CSV table of C-alpha atoms and ligand atoms in Angstrom, one decimal:
chain,number,residue,atom,x,y,z
A,23,MET,CA,-14.7,27.4,-26.1
A,24,ALA,CA,-13.1,27.7,-22.8
A,25,LYS,CA,-14.1,25.0,-20.3
A,26,GLU,CA,-16.2,26.3,-17.6
A,27,ALA,CA,-15.6,25.0,-14.0
A,28,PRO,CA,-18.7,23.3,-12.3
A,29,PRO,CA,-20.6,25.5,-9.8
A,30,ASP,CA,-20.8,22.1,-7.7
A,31,ALA,CA,-17.3,22.6,-6.9
A,32,PHE,CA,-18.0,24.6,-4.0
A,33,GLY,CA,-18.3,22.0,-1.5
A,34,ASN,CA,-14.4,20.8,-1.9
A,35,SER,CA,-13.8,23.9,-0.5
A,36,ALA,CA,-16.2,24.9,1.8
A,37,ARG,CA,-14.2,25.7,4.7
A,38,GLU,CA,-11.3,27.9,2.6
A,39,TYR,CA,-14.4,29.4,1.2
A,40,GLU,CA,-15.1,30.4,4.6
A,41,LEU,CA,-11.8,31.7,5.5
A,42,GLY,CA,-10.7,33.1,2.5
A,43,ARG,CA,-13.6,35.1,0.7
A,44,PRO,CA,-14.1,38.6,1.7
A,45,GLN,CA,-17.6,39.9,3.2
A,46,TRP,CA,-20.0,41.9,1.0
A,47,PRO,CA,-19.7,46.2,1.1
A,48,GLU,CA,-22.1,47.2,3.6
A,49,GLU,CA,-22.4,50.6,1.9
A,50,LEU,CA,-23.6,48.7,-1.3
A,51,ILE,CA,-26.0,46.7,0.4
A,52,ASP,CA,-27.7,49.7,2.4
A,53,ARG,CA,-28.4,51.7,-1.1
A,54,VAL,CA,-29.8,48.2,-2.4
A,55,VAL,CA,-32.1,48.2,0.9
A,56,ALA,CA,-32.9,51.8,0.6
A,57,ASP,CA,-33.9,51.6,-2.8
A,58,LEU,CA,-35.9,48.6,-3.0
A,59,ASP,CA,-37.8,49.8,0.1
A,60,LEU,CA,-36.7,47.1,2.6
A,61,GLY,CA,-37.5,47.6,6.3
A,62,ALA,CA,-36.9,45.8,9.7
A,63,ASP,CA,-40.3,44.0,8.9
A,64,SER,CA,-38.9,42.4,5.6
A,65,THR,CA,-38.2,39.0,4.7
A,66,VAL,CA,-35.8,38.1,2.5
A,67,LEU,CA,-33.9,35.3,0.6
A,68,ASP,CA,-30.4,34.7,0.2
A,69,LEU,CA,-30.3,32.4,-3.2
A,70,GLY,CA,-27.1,30.2,-3.3
A,71,ALA,CA,-25.9,31.4,0.0
A,72,GLY,CA,-23.0,29.5,0.4
A,73,THR,CA,-21.5,29.5,3.6
A,74,GLY,CA,-23.6,32.8,4.2
A,75,LYS,CA,-21.3,35.5,3.5
A,76,LEU,CA,-24.0,37.9,2.0
A,77,THR,CA,-26.9,36.4,4.6
A,78,ARG,CA,-24.6,37.1,7.8
A,79,SER,CA,-24.8,41.1,6.6
A,80,LEU,CA,-28.7,40.4,5.8
A,81,VAL,CA,-29.4,39.0,9.1
A,82,PRO,CA,-29.1,42.5,11.1
A,83,ARG,CA,-31.2,43.8,8.7
A,84,PHE,CA,-34.5,42.2,8.9
A,85,ALA,CA,-36.8,39.8,10.3
A,86,ARG,CA,-36.4,37.0,8.7
A,87,VAL,CA,-34.0,35.8,6.4
A,88,ILE,CA,-34.1,32.5,4.9
A,89,ALA,CA,-30.8,31.2,3.0
A,90,VAL,CA,-31.1,28.6,0.1
A,91,GLU,CA,-28.1,26.4,-0.4
A,92,PRO,CA,-28.0,22.7,-2.8
A,93,ASP,CA,-24.3,22.0,-1.7
A,94,ASP,CA,-24.5,20.2,2.0
A,95,GLU,CA,-20.9,21.4,2.8
A,96,MET,CA,-21.4,25.0,2.5
A,97,ARG,CA,-24.9,24.8,4.1
A,98,ALA,CA,-23.3,22.8,7.3
A,99,VAL,CA,-20.8,25.9,7.3
A,100,LEU,CA,-23.5,28.6,7.3
A,101,ASP,CA,-25.5,26.8,9.7
A,102,GLU,CA,-22.5,26.8,12.0
A,103,VAL,CA,-21.5,30.3,11.5
A,104,VAL,CA,-24.9,32.4,10.8
A,105,PRO,CA,-27.2,30.7,13.5
A,106,GLY,CA,-29.6,33.5,12.8
A,107,ALA,CA,-30.7,32.9,9.1
A,108,GLU,CA,-33.0,29.7,8.3
A,109,ALA,CA,-31.0,27.3,6.0
A,110,LEU,CA,-32.8,25.4,3.5
A,111,ALA,CA,-31.3,22.6,1.2
A,112,GLY,CA,-32.3,23.4,-2.6
A,113,PRO,CA,-31.5,24.9,-6.0
A,114,ALA,CA,-32.5,28.1,-7.4
A,115,GLU,CA,-34.9,26.0,-10.1
A,116,ALA,CA,-36.8,24.8,-7.1
A,117,ILE,CA,-37.1,27.0,-4.6
A,118,PRO,CA,-38.5,25.4,-1.3
A,119,LEU,CA,-40.7,28.1,-0.5
A,120,PRO,CA,-44.2,29.1,-1.0
A,121,ASN,CA,-45.5,31.6,-3.9
A,122,ASP,CA,-45.4,35.2,-2.2
A,123,SER,CA,-43.3,34.6,0.4
A,124,VAL,CA,-40.5,37.2,0.4
A,125,ASP,CA,-40.4,40.3,-0.1
A,126,ALA,CA,-37.0,40.4,-2.0
A,127,VAL,CA,-34.3,37.7,-3.2
A,128,PHE,CA,-30.6,38.6,-3.2
A,129,THR,CA,-28.0,36.5,-4.6
A,130,ALA,CA,-24.1,36.8,-4.2
A,131,GLU,CA,-21.3,35.9,-6.3
A,132,ALA,CA,-24.0,32.8,-7.1
A,133,PHE,CA,-26.3,34.1,-9.9
A,134,HIS,CA,-24.3,33.5,-12.9
A,135,TRP,CA,-24.5,29.7,-11.7
A,136,TYR,CA,-28.2,29.6,-12.3
A,137,ALA,CA,-29.4,32.5,-14.4
A,138,SER,CA,-32.4,30.6,-16.3
A,139,GLU,CA,-35.8,31.4,-17.1
A,140,GLU,CA,-36.5,28.3,-15.3
A,141,SER,CA,-34.8,30.2,-12.3
A,142,VAL,CA,-35.9,33.2,-12.7
A,143,GLY,CA,-39.3,32.1,-13.0
A,144,GLU,CA,-38.9,30.3,-9.5
A,145,ILE,CA,-37.7,34.0,-7.9
A,146,VAL,CA,-40.8,36.0,-9.8
A,147,ARG,CA,-42.8,32.8,-8.2
A,148,VAL,CA,-41.4,33.5,-4.5
A,149,LEU,CA,-41.5,37.1,-4.5
A,150,ARG,CA,-44.6,39.4,-3.2
A,151,PRO,CA,-46.1,42.4,-5.5
A,152,ARG,CA,-43.1,44.7,-6.1
A,153,GLY,CA,-40.6,42.2,-4.8
A,154,GLY,CA,-37.0,43.2,-5.2
A,155,LEU,CA,-34.4,41.1,-7.0
A,156,ALA,CA,-30.6,42.4,-5.9
A,157,ILE,CA,-27.4,40.6,-7.3
A,158,PHE,CA,-23.9,41.3,-5.9
A,159,TRP,CA,-20.9,40.4,-7.7
A,160,ASN,CA,-16.8,41.0,-6.9
A,161,VAL,CA,-16.4,41.9,-10.9
A,162,ASP,CA,-12.3,42.7,-10.3
A,163,PHE,CA,-9.3,42.0,-8.0
A,164,GLY,CA,-6.4,44.3,-8.4
A,165,ASP,CA,-2.8,42.8,-7.9
A,166,PRO,CA,-2.0,41.8,-4.3
A,167,GLU,CA,0.2,44.2,-2.3
A,168,PRO,CA,3.1,43.3,-2.0
A,169,PRO,CA,3.3,42.0,-5.3
A,170,MET,CA,3.6,37.7,-5.1
A,171,GLY,CA,5.8,37.4,-8.1
A,172,ASP,CA,5.8,35.4,-11.5
A,173,GLU,CA,6.0,32.2,-10.4
A,174,VAL,CA,2.4,32.4,-8.5
A,175,GLU,CA,1.3,33.8,-11.5
A,176,ARG,CA,2.3,30.6,-13.5
A,177,VAL,CA,1.1,28.2,-10.8
A,178,LEU,CA,-2.0,30.2,-10.9
A,179,ASP,CA,-2.5,29.9,-14.4
A,180,ASP,CA,-1.5,26.1,-14.8
A,181,ALA,CA,-4.7,25.6,-12.4
A,182,PHE,CA,-7.3,27.5,-14.5
A,183,ALA,CA,-6.1,26.2,-17.6
A,184,LYS,CA,-6.6,22.4,-16.0
A,185,GLY,CA,-10.0,23.5,-13.7
A,186,GLY,CA,-11.5,25.8,-16.3
A,187,ALA,CA,-12.1,29.5,-16.6
A,188,PRO,CA,-13.4,31.3,-13.2
A,189,GLY,CA,-16.5,32.1,-13.0
A,190,ILE,CA,-16.4,35.8,-13.6
A,191,GLY,CA,-16.3,35.3,-17.6
A,192,LYS,CA,-19.7,34.3,-17.4
A,193,VAL,CA,-20.4,37.0,-15.3
A,194,LEU,CA,-18.7,39.9,-17.7
A,195,SER,CA,-20.6,37.6,-20.7
A,196,GLY,CA,-24.2,39.5,-19.7
A,197,PHE,CA,-25.7,36.6,-20.7
A,198,TRP,CA,-27.4,37.0,-17.2
A,199,ARG,CA,-29.2,39.6,-18.2
A,200,GLU,CA,-31.7,38.0,-20.4
A,201,PRO,CA,-33.6,35.8,-18.0
A,202,ILE,CA,-34.3,39.0,-16.1
A,203,ALA,CA,-35.1,40.8,-19.5
A,204,LYS,CA,-38.0,38.2,-20.5
A,205,ALA,CA,-39.4,38.4,-16.7
A,206,PRO,CA,-41.8,41.3,-15.2
A,207,PHE,CA,-39.4,43.0,-13.6
A,208,GLU,CA,-38.5,47.1,-14.1
A,209,PRO,CA,-35.1,47.9,-15.7
A,210,LEU,CA,-31.4,46.9,-13.8
A,211,ARG,CA,-30.5,49.9,-11.6
A,212,GLN,CA,-26.6,49.2,-10.8
A,213,ALA,CA,-24.0,50.4,-8.5
A,214,GLU,CA,-20.4,49.7,-7.6
A,215,VAL,CA,-17.8,50.2,-4.9
A,216,GLU,CA,-13.9,50.1,-4.9
A,217,ARG,CA,-12.5,48.9,-1.6
A,218,MET,CA,-9.3,47.6,-0.1
A,219,VAL,CA,-9.1,44.8,1.8
A,220,THR,CA,-6.3,43.1,3.8
A,221,ARG,CA,-5.5,39.4,3.9
A,222,THR,CA,-3.5,37.4,5.2
A,223,ARG,CA,-1.4,34.6,3.6
A,224,ASP,CA,-3.6,31.9,5.0
A,225,GLN,CA,-6.6,34.0,3.8
A,226,TRP,CA,-5.2,35.0,0.6
A,227,LEU,CA,-4.3,31.2,-0.3
A,228,ALA,CA,-8.0,30.1,1.0
A,229,ASN,CA,-9.7,32.7,-1.2
A,230,MET,CA,-7.5,30.8,-4.4
A,231,LEU,CA,-8.3,27.2,-3.6
A,232,SER,CA,-11.6,28.1,-3.2
A,233,VAL,CA,-12.2,29.6,-6.7
A,234,SER,CA,-14.7,27.1,-8.8
A,235,SER,CA,-12.0,26.0,-10.9
A,236,ILE,CA,-9.1,25.3,-8.5
A,237,ALA,CA,-11.9,23.9,-6.0
A,238,SER,CA,-12.8,21.2,-8.5
A,239,LEU,CA,-9.4,20.0,-9.6
A,240,PRO,CA,-9.0,16.1,-8.4
A,241,ASP,CA,-7.7,16.4,-5.2
A,242,ALA,CA,-4.0,15.4,-6.0
A,243,ASP,CA,-3.9,18.0,-8.5
A,244,ARG,CA,-5.5,20.6,-5.9
A,245,GLU,CA,-3.2,19.3,-3.0
A,246,GLU,CA,-0.3,19.8,-5.5
A,247,VAL,CA,-1.4,23.7,-6.1
A,248,ALA,CA,-1.7,24.1,-2.7
A,249,GLN,CA,1.5,23.2,-1.6
A,250,ARG,CA,3.2,25.0,-4.7
A,251,LEU,CA,1.3,28.4,-3.4
A,252,GLY,CA,2.3,27.5,0.1
A,253,GLU,CA,6.1,27.6,-0.7
A,254,LEU,CA,5.9,30.4,-3.1
A,255,VAL,CA,3.7,33.0,-1.0
A,256,PRO,CA,5.6,35.0,1.7
A,257,ASP,CA,3.5,35.2,5.1
A,258,VAL,CA,3.1,38.6,5.1
A,259,GLU,CA,0.0,41.1,4.9
A,260,TYR,CA,-1.7,41.7,1.9
A,261,ARG,CA,-3.5,44.9,0.1
A,262,TRP,CA,-6.1,43.9,-2.2
A,263,SER,CA,-8.5,46.1,-4.0
A,264,ILE,CA,-11.6,44.6,-5.3
A,265,ARG,CA,-14.8,46.5,-7.0
A,266,THR,CA,-18.0,45.2,-6.2
A,267,ILE,CA,-21.0,46.0,-8.6
A,268,ALA,CA,-24.6,45.5,-7.6
A,269,TYR,CA,-27.5,45.1,-9.9
A,270,TRP,CA,-31.3,45.5,-8.6
A,271,THR,CA,-34.7,45.3,-9.9
A,272,ARG,CA,-38.3,45.1,-8.5
A,273,LEU,CA,-41.3,43.4,-9.9
A,274,GLY,CA,-43.4,45.7,-11.9
B,14,SAM,C1,-19.1,31.5,-5.4
B,14,SAM,S1,-20.4,30.7,-4.2
B,14,SAM,C2,-20.9,32.4,-3.4
B,14,SAM,C3,-21.9,31.7,-2.0
B,14,SAM,C4,-22.1,33.3,-1.3
B,14,SAM,N1,-23.7,33.7,-1.9
B,14,SAM,C5,-21.6,34.2,-1.1
B,14,SAM,O1,-21.7,35.5,-1.1
B,14,SAM,O2,-20.5,34.1,-1.0
B,14,SAM,C6,-21.8,30.2,-5.3
B,14,SAM,C7,-22.4,29.3,-4.5
B,14,SAM,O3,-23.7,28.8,-5.9
B,14,SAM,C8,-24.4,27.6,-5.3
B,14,SAM,N2,-25.2,27.1,-6.5
B,14,SAM,C9,-24.5,27.2,-7.5
B,14,SAM,N3,-25.6,26.2,-8.3
B,14,SAM,C10,-26.7,26.5,-7.7
B,14,SAM,C11,-28.1,26.5,-7.9
B,14,SAM,N4,-28.8,26.3,-9.3
B,14,SAM,N5,-29.3,26.8,-7.3
B,14,SAM,C12,-28.7,27.4,-6.1
B,14,SAM,N6,-27.3,28.0,-5.6
B,14,SAM,C13,-26.5,27.4,-6.9
B,14,SAM,C14,-22.9,27.1,-4.7
B,14,SAM,O4,-23.4,26.0,-4.2
B,14,SAM,C15,-22.3,28.1,-4.0
B,14,SAM,O5,-22.7,28.1,-3.0
Protein backbone atom coordinates (compact mmCIF):
# COMPACT_ATOMS: atom_id res chain seq x y z
CA MET A 1 0.00 0.00 0.00
CA ALA A 2 1.23 3.50 -0.80
CA LYS A 3 2.85 5.33 2.06
CA GLU A 4 0.75 8.20 3.41
CA ALA A 5 2.11 11.57 4.35
CA PRO A 6 1.36 12.39 8.00
CA PRO A 7 -1.10 15.18 8.80
CA ASP A 8 1.29 16.63 11.38
CA ALA A 9 3.59 17.70 8.56
CA PHE A 10 1.97 21.09 8.23
CA GLY A 11 3.77 22.91 11.03
CA ASN A 12 7.04 22.49 9.13
CA SER A 13 5.66 24.67 6.43
CA ALA A 14 3.18 27.08 7.98
CA ARG A 15 4.70 30.15 6.28
CA GLU A 16 4.88 28.41 2.91
CA TYR A 17 1.32 27.20 3.39
CA GLU A 18 0.14 30.75 3.95
CA LEU A 19 2.09 32.14 0.99
CA GLY A 20 1.35 29.37 -1.48
CA ARG A 21 -2.12 27.97 -0.91
CA PRO A 22 -4.98 29.59 -2.78
CA GLN A 23 -8.02 31.02 -1.04
CA TRP A 24 -11.38 29.25 -1.28
CA PRO A 25 -13.88 30.29 -3.97
CA GLU A 26 -16.37 32.73 -2.48
CA GLU A 27 -19.23 31.67 -4.77
CA LEU A 28 -19.02 28.09 -3.52
CA ILE A 29 -19.00 29.26 0.11
CA ASP A 30 -22.05 31.47 -0.65
CA ARG A 31 -23.91 28.50 -2.06
CA VAL A 32 -23.24 26.34 1.00
CA VAL A 33 -24.03 29.16 3.46
CA ALA A 34 -27.39 29.82 1.77
CA ASP A 35 -28.32 26.15 1.66
CA LEU A 36 -27.48 25.68 5.34
CA ASP A 37 -29.61 28.73 6.26
CA LEU A 38 -26.66 30.41 7.94
CA GLY A 39 -26.81 34.16 8.53
CA ALA A 40 -24.97 37.12 10.01
CA ASP A 41 -25.96 36.04 13.54
CA SER A 42 -24.55 32.51 13.17
CA THR A 43 -21.67 31.00 15.10
CA VAL A 44 -19.47 28.70 13.05
CA LEU A 45 -16.42 26.52 13.61
CA ASP A 46 -13.57 26.03 11.14
CA LEU A 47 -12.09 22.64 12.14
CA GLY A 48 -8.46 22.01 11.17
CA ALA A 49 -8.28 25.67 10.22
CA GLY A 50 -4.55 25.73 9.41
CA THR A 51 -3.40 29.27 8.72
CA GLY A 52 -7.03 30.33 8.23
CA LYS A 53 -7.38 30.15 4.45
CA LEU A 54 -11.09 29.41 4.84
CA THR A 55 -11.48 31.18 8.20
CA ARG A 56 -10.79 34.56 6.58
CA SER A 57 -13.77 34.06 4.27
CA LEU A 58 -16.01 33.13 7.21
CA VAL A 59 -15.17 36.09 9.47
CA PRO A 60 -16.99 38.76 7.38
CA ARG A 61 -20.05 36.50 7.04
CA PHE A 62 -20.79 35.50 10.63
CA ALA A 63 -21.14 36.95 14.14
CA ARG A 64 -18.67 34.51 15.67
CA VAL A 65 -16.03 32.37 13.99
CA ILE A 66 -14.04 29.86 16.02
CA ALA A 67 -10.98 28.25 14.43
CA VAL A 68 -9.74 24.99 15.95
CA GLU A 69 -6.26 23.90 14.86
CA PRO A 70 -3.95 21.44 16.63
CA ASP A 71 -0.67 22.60 15.11
CA ASP A 72 0.95 25.47 17.03
CA GLU A 73 2.82 26.89 14.03
CA MET A 74 -0.22 26.90 11.77
CA ARG A 75 -2.31 28.45 14.54
CA ALA A 76 0.30 31.17 15.17
CA VAL A 77 0.01 32.28 11.53
CA LEU A 78 -3.79 32.15 11.76
CA ASP A 79 -3.76 34.35 14.88
CA GLU A 80 -1.64 36.86 13.00
CA VAL A 81 -3.51 36.99 9.68
CA VAL A 82 -7.11 36.37 10.80
CA PRO A 83 -7.42 38.33 14.06
CA GLY A 84 -11.24 38.37 13.78
CA ALA A 85 -11.46 34.64 14.54
CA GLU A 86 -11.11 32.97 17.94
CA ALA A 87 -8.30 30.47 17.50
CA LEU A 88 -8.25 27.47 19.84
CA ALA A 89 -5.80 24.59 20.11
CA GLY A 90 -7.21 21.12 19.77
CA PRO A 91 -7.89 18.13 17.56
CA ALA A 92 -11.12 17.15 15.85
CA GLU A 93 -11.23 14.10 18.12
CA ALA A 94 -11.64 16.36 21.19
CA ILE A 95 -13.10 19.67 20.05
CA PRO A 96 -12.56 22.26 22.80
CA LEU A 97 -16.16 23.56 22.72
CA PRO A 98 -19.32 22.84 24.72
CA ASN A 99 -22.25 20.77 23.42
CA ASP A 100 -24.72 22.54 21.10
CA SER A 101 -22.51 25.59 20.62
CA VAL A 102 -22.19 26.17 16.85
CA ASP A 103 -24.58 26.47 13.91
CA ALA A 104 -22.16 24.87 11.45
CA VAL A 105 -18.79 23.16 11.25
CA PHE A 106 -16.67 24.00 8.21
CA THR A 107 -13.66 21.96 7.19
CA ALA A 108 -11.40 22.78 4.25
CA GLU A 109 -8.68 20.47 2.90
CA ALA A 110 -8.71 18.83 6.32
CA PHE A 111 -11.57 16.33 6.84
CA HIS A 112 -9.59 13.46 5.25
CA TRP A 113 -6.99 13.83 8.02
CA TYR A 114 -9.47 13.12 10.79
CA ALA A 115 -12.60 11.51 9.28
CA SER A 116 -13.54 8.92 11.92
CA GLU A 117 -16.55 8.00 14.02
CA GLU A 118 -14.80 9.70 16.93
CA SER A 119 -14.35 13.09 15.24
CA VAL A 120 -17.77 13.02 13.55
CA GLY A 121 -19.24 12.24 16.99
CA GLU A 122 -17.49 15.37 18.25
CA ILE A 123 -18.87 17.42 15.34
CA VAL A 124 -22.40 16.19 16.15
CA ARG A 125 -21.86 17.02 19.83
CA VAL A 126 -20.89 20.67 19.24
CA LEU A 127 -23.59 21.29 16.60
CA ARG A 128 -26.92 22.84 17.53
CA PRO A 129 -30.11 21.07 16.35
CA ARG A 130 -30.27 21.15 12.50
CA GLY A 131 -26.64 22.33 12.48
CA GLY A 132 -24.62 22.04 9.29
CA LEU A 133 -21.41 20.35 8.23
CA ALA A 134 -19.58 21.76 5.19
CA ILE A 135 -16.53 20.10 3.69
CA PHE A 136 -14.30 21.67 1.04
CA TRP A 137 -11.50 20.14 -1.00
CA ASN A 138 -9.46 21.19 -4.00
CA VAL A 139 -9.67 17.97 -5.99
CA ASP A 140 -7.94 18.73 -9.24
CA PHE A 141 -5.08 20.99 -10.27
CA GLY A 142 -4.39 21.45 -13.95
CA ASP A 143 -0.87 21.72 -15.35
CA PRO A 144 0.49 25.20 -14.72
CA GLU A 145 0.69 27.47 -17.76
CA PRO A 146 3.29 28.07 -19.08
CA PRO A 147 4.55 24.49 -18.54
CA MET A 148 7.47 24.02 -16.18
CA GLY A 149 9.03 21.04 -17.91
CA ASP A 150 9.70 17.34 -17.32
CA GLU A 151 12.56 17.87 -14.89
CA VAL A 152 10.25 19.69 -12.46
CA GLU A 153 7.83 16.74 -12.71
CA ARG A 154 10.70 14.36 -11.94
CA VAL A 155 11.79 16.30 -8.85
CA LEU A 156 8.19 16.29 -7.57
CA ASP A 157 7.67 12.59 -8.33
CA ASP A 158 10.89 11.73 -6.46
CA ALA A 159 9.79 13.86 -3.50
CA PHE A 160 6.37 12.17 -3.40
CA ALA A 161 8.03 8.75 -3.64
CA LYS A 162 10.13 9.60 -0.58
CA GLY A 163 7.58 11.54 1.45
CA GLY A 164 4.40 9.60 0.70
CA ALA A 165 1.35 10.25 -1.41
CA PRO A 166 -0.34 13.64 -1.03
CA GLY A 167 -3.64 13.61 0.87
CA ILE A 168 -5.74 13.88 -2.29
CA GLY A 169 -5.70 10.08 -2.71
CA LYS A 170 -7.52 9.75 0.62
CA VAL A 171 -10.08 12.33 -0.48
CA LEU A 172 -10.80 10.56 -3.77
CA SER A 173 -11.08 7.15 -2.07
CA GLY A 174 -14.30 8.39 -0.44
CA PHE A 175 -13.50 6.58 2.85
CA TRP A 176 -14.54 9.75 4.70
CA ARG A 177 -18.21 9.24 3.76
CA GLU A 178 -18.64 6.28 6.09
CA PRO A 179 -18.49 8.06 9.47
CA ILE A 180 -20.86 10.74 8.14
CA ALA A 181 -23.31 8.10 6.92
CA LYS A 182 -23.31 6.51 10.39
CA ALA A 183 -24.13 9.85 12.07
CA PRO A 184 -27.60 11.48 12.17
CA PHE A 185 -26.99 13.64 9.08
CA GLU A 186 -29.16 14.10 6.02
CA PRO A 187 -27.71 12.83 2.72
CA LEU A 188 -24.70 14.82 1.52
CA ARG A 189 -25.22 17.49 -1.11
CA GLN A 190 -22.42 18.65 -3.35
CA ALA A 191 -21.40 21.36 -5.79
CA GLU A 192 -18.16 22.26 -7.51
CA VAL A 193 -16.47 25.16 -9.24
CA GLU A 194 -13.49 25.33 -11.52
CA ARG A 195 -11.47 28.53 -11.49
CA MET A 196 -8.22 29.87 -12.82
CA VAL A 197 -5.76 31.31 -10.31
CA THR A 198 -2.54 33.13 -11.02
CA ARG A 199 0.55 32.25 -9.04
CA THR A 200 3.91 33.92 -8.88
CA ARG A 201 6.89 31.59 -8.99
CA ASP A 202 7.39 32.04 -5.22
CA GLN A 203 3.74 31.23 -4.50
CA TRP A 204 3.89 28.10 -6.66
CA LEU A 205 7.12 26.94 -4.98
CA ALA A 206 5.65 27.66 -1.54
CA ASN A 207 2.52 25.70 -2.40
CA MET A 208 4.57 22.67 -3.44
CA LEU A 209 6.75 22.81 -0.32
CA SER A 210 3.58 22.91 1.83
CA VAL A 211 2.12 19.71 0.34
CA SER A 212 2.05 17.32 3.31
CA SER A 213 4.31 14.69 1.75
CA ILE A 214 7.02 17.24 0.93
CA ALA A 215 6.53 19.19 4.17
CA SER A 216 7.13 15.97 6.12
CA LEU A 217 10.50 15.15 4.51
CA PRO A 218 13.60 15.44 6.72
CA ASP A 219 14.92 19.03 6.62
CA ALA A 220 17.89 18.21 4.38
CA ASP A 221 15.72 16.42 1.79
CA ARG A 222 13.16 19.19 1.86
CA GLU A 223 15.82 21.83 1.36
CA GLU A 224 17.20 19.85 -1.58
CA VAL A 225 13.73 19.75 -3.19
CA ALA A 226 13.36 23.50 -2.59
CA GLN A 227 16.76 24.20 -4.11
CA ARG A 228 16.19 21.99 -7.19
CA LEU A 229 12.76 23.48 -7.86
CA GLY A 230 14.17 26.95 -7.28
CA GLU A 231 16.78 26.31 -9.99
CA LEU A 232 14.32 24.80 -12.44
CA VAL A 233 11.20 26.97 -12.19
CA PRO A 234 11.39 30.15 -14.30
CA ASP A 235 10.43 33.42 -12.64
CA VAL A 236 7.22 34.18 -14.55
CA GLU A 237 3.54 34.32 -13.58
CA TYR A 238 1.66 31.01 -13.86
CA ARG A 239 -1.97 30.30 -14.52
CA TRP A 240 -3.38 27.29 -12.77
CA SER A 241 -6.86 25.81 -12.99
CA ILE A 242 -8.27 24.39 -9.76
CA ARG A 243 -11.43 22.36 -9.33
CA THR A 244 -12.96 22.70 -5.87
CA ILE A 245 -15.76 20.53 -4.47
CA ALA A 246 -17.97 21.30 -1.49
CA TYR A 247 -20.05 18.67 0.30
CA TRP A 248 -22.56 19.69 2.90
CA THR A 249 -25.32 18.29 5.08
CA ARG A 250 -27.37 19.09 8.18
CA LEU A 251 -28.41 17.19 11.26
CA GLY A 252 -31.74 15.52 10.53
C1 LIG B 1 -4.14 20.98 4.43
S1 LIG B 1 -4.34 21.83 5.95
C2 LIG B 1 -5.85 22.75 5.68
C3 LIG B 1 -5.85 24.04 6.42
C4 LIG B 1 -7.03 24.98 6.16
N1 LIG B 1 -8.30 24.42 6.58
C5 LIG B 1 -7.15 25.47 4.72
O1 LIG B 1 -8.27 25.69 4.27
O2 LIG B 1 -6.13 25.67 4.07
C6 LIG B 1 -4.88 20.52 6.99
C7 LIG B 1 -5.00 20.94 8.45
O3 LIG B 1 -5.62 19.90 9.19
C8 LIG B 1 -5.02 19.89 10.45
N2 LIG B 1 -5.25 18.59 11.10
C9 LIG B 1 -4.58 17.43 10.92
N3 LIG B 1 -5.05 16.49 11.75
C10 LIG B 1 -6.06 17.07 12.47
C11 LIG B 1 -6.94 16.61 13.51
N4 LIG B 1 -6.89 15.36 13.95
N5 LIG B 1 -7.82 17.49 14.03
C12 LIG B 1 -7.90 18.76 13.57
N6 LIG B 1 -7.08 19.25 12.60
C13 LIG B 1 -6.18 18.40 12.06
C14 LIG B 1 -3.55 20.16 10.18
O4 LIG B 1 -2.86 20.58 11.34
C15 LIG B 1 -3.65 21.22 9.10
O5 LIG B 1 -3.63 22.52 9.62
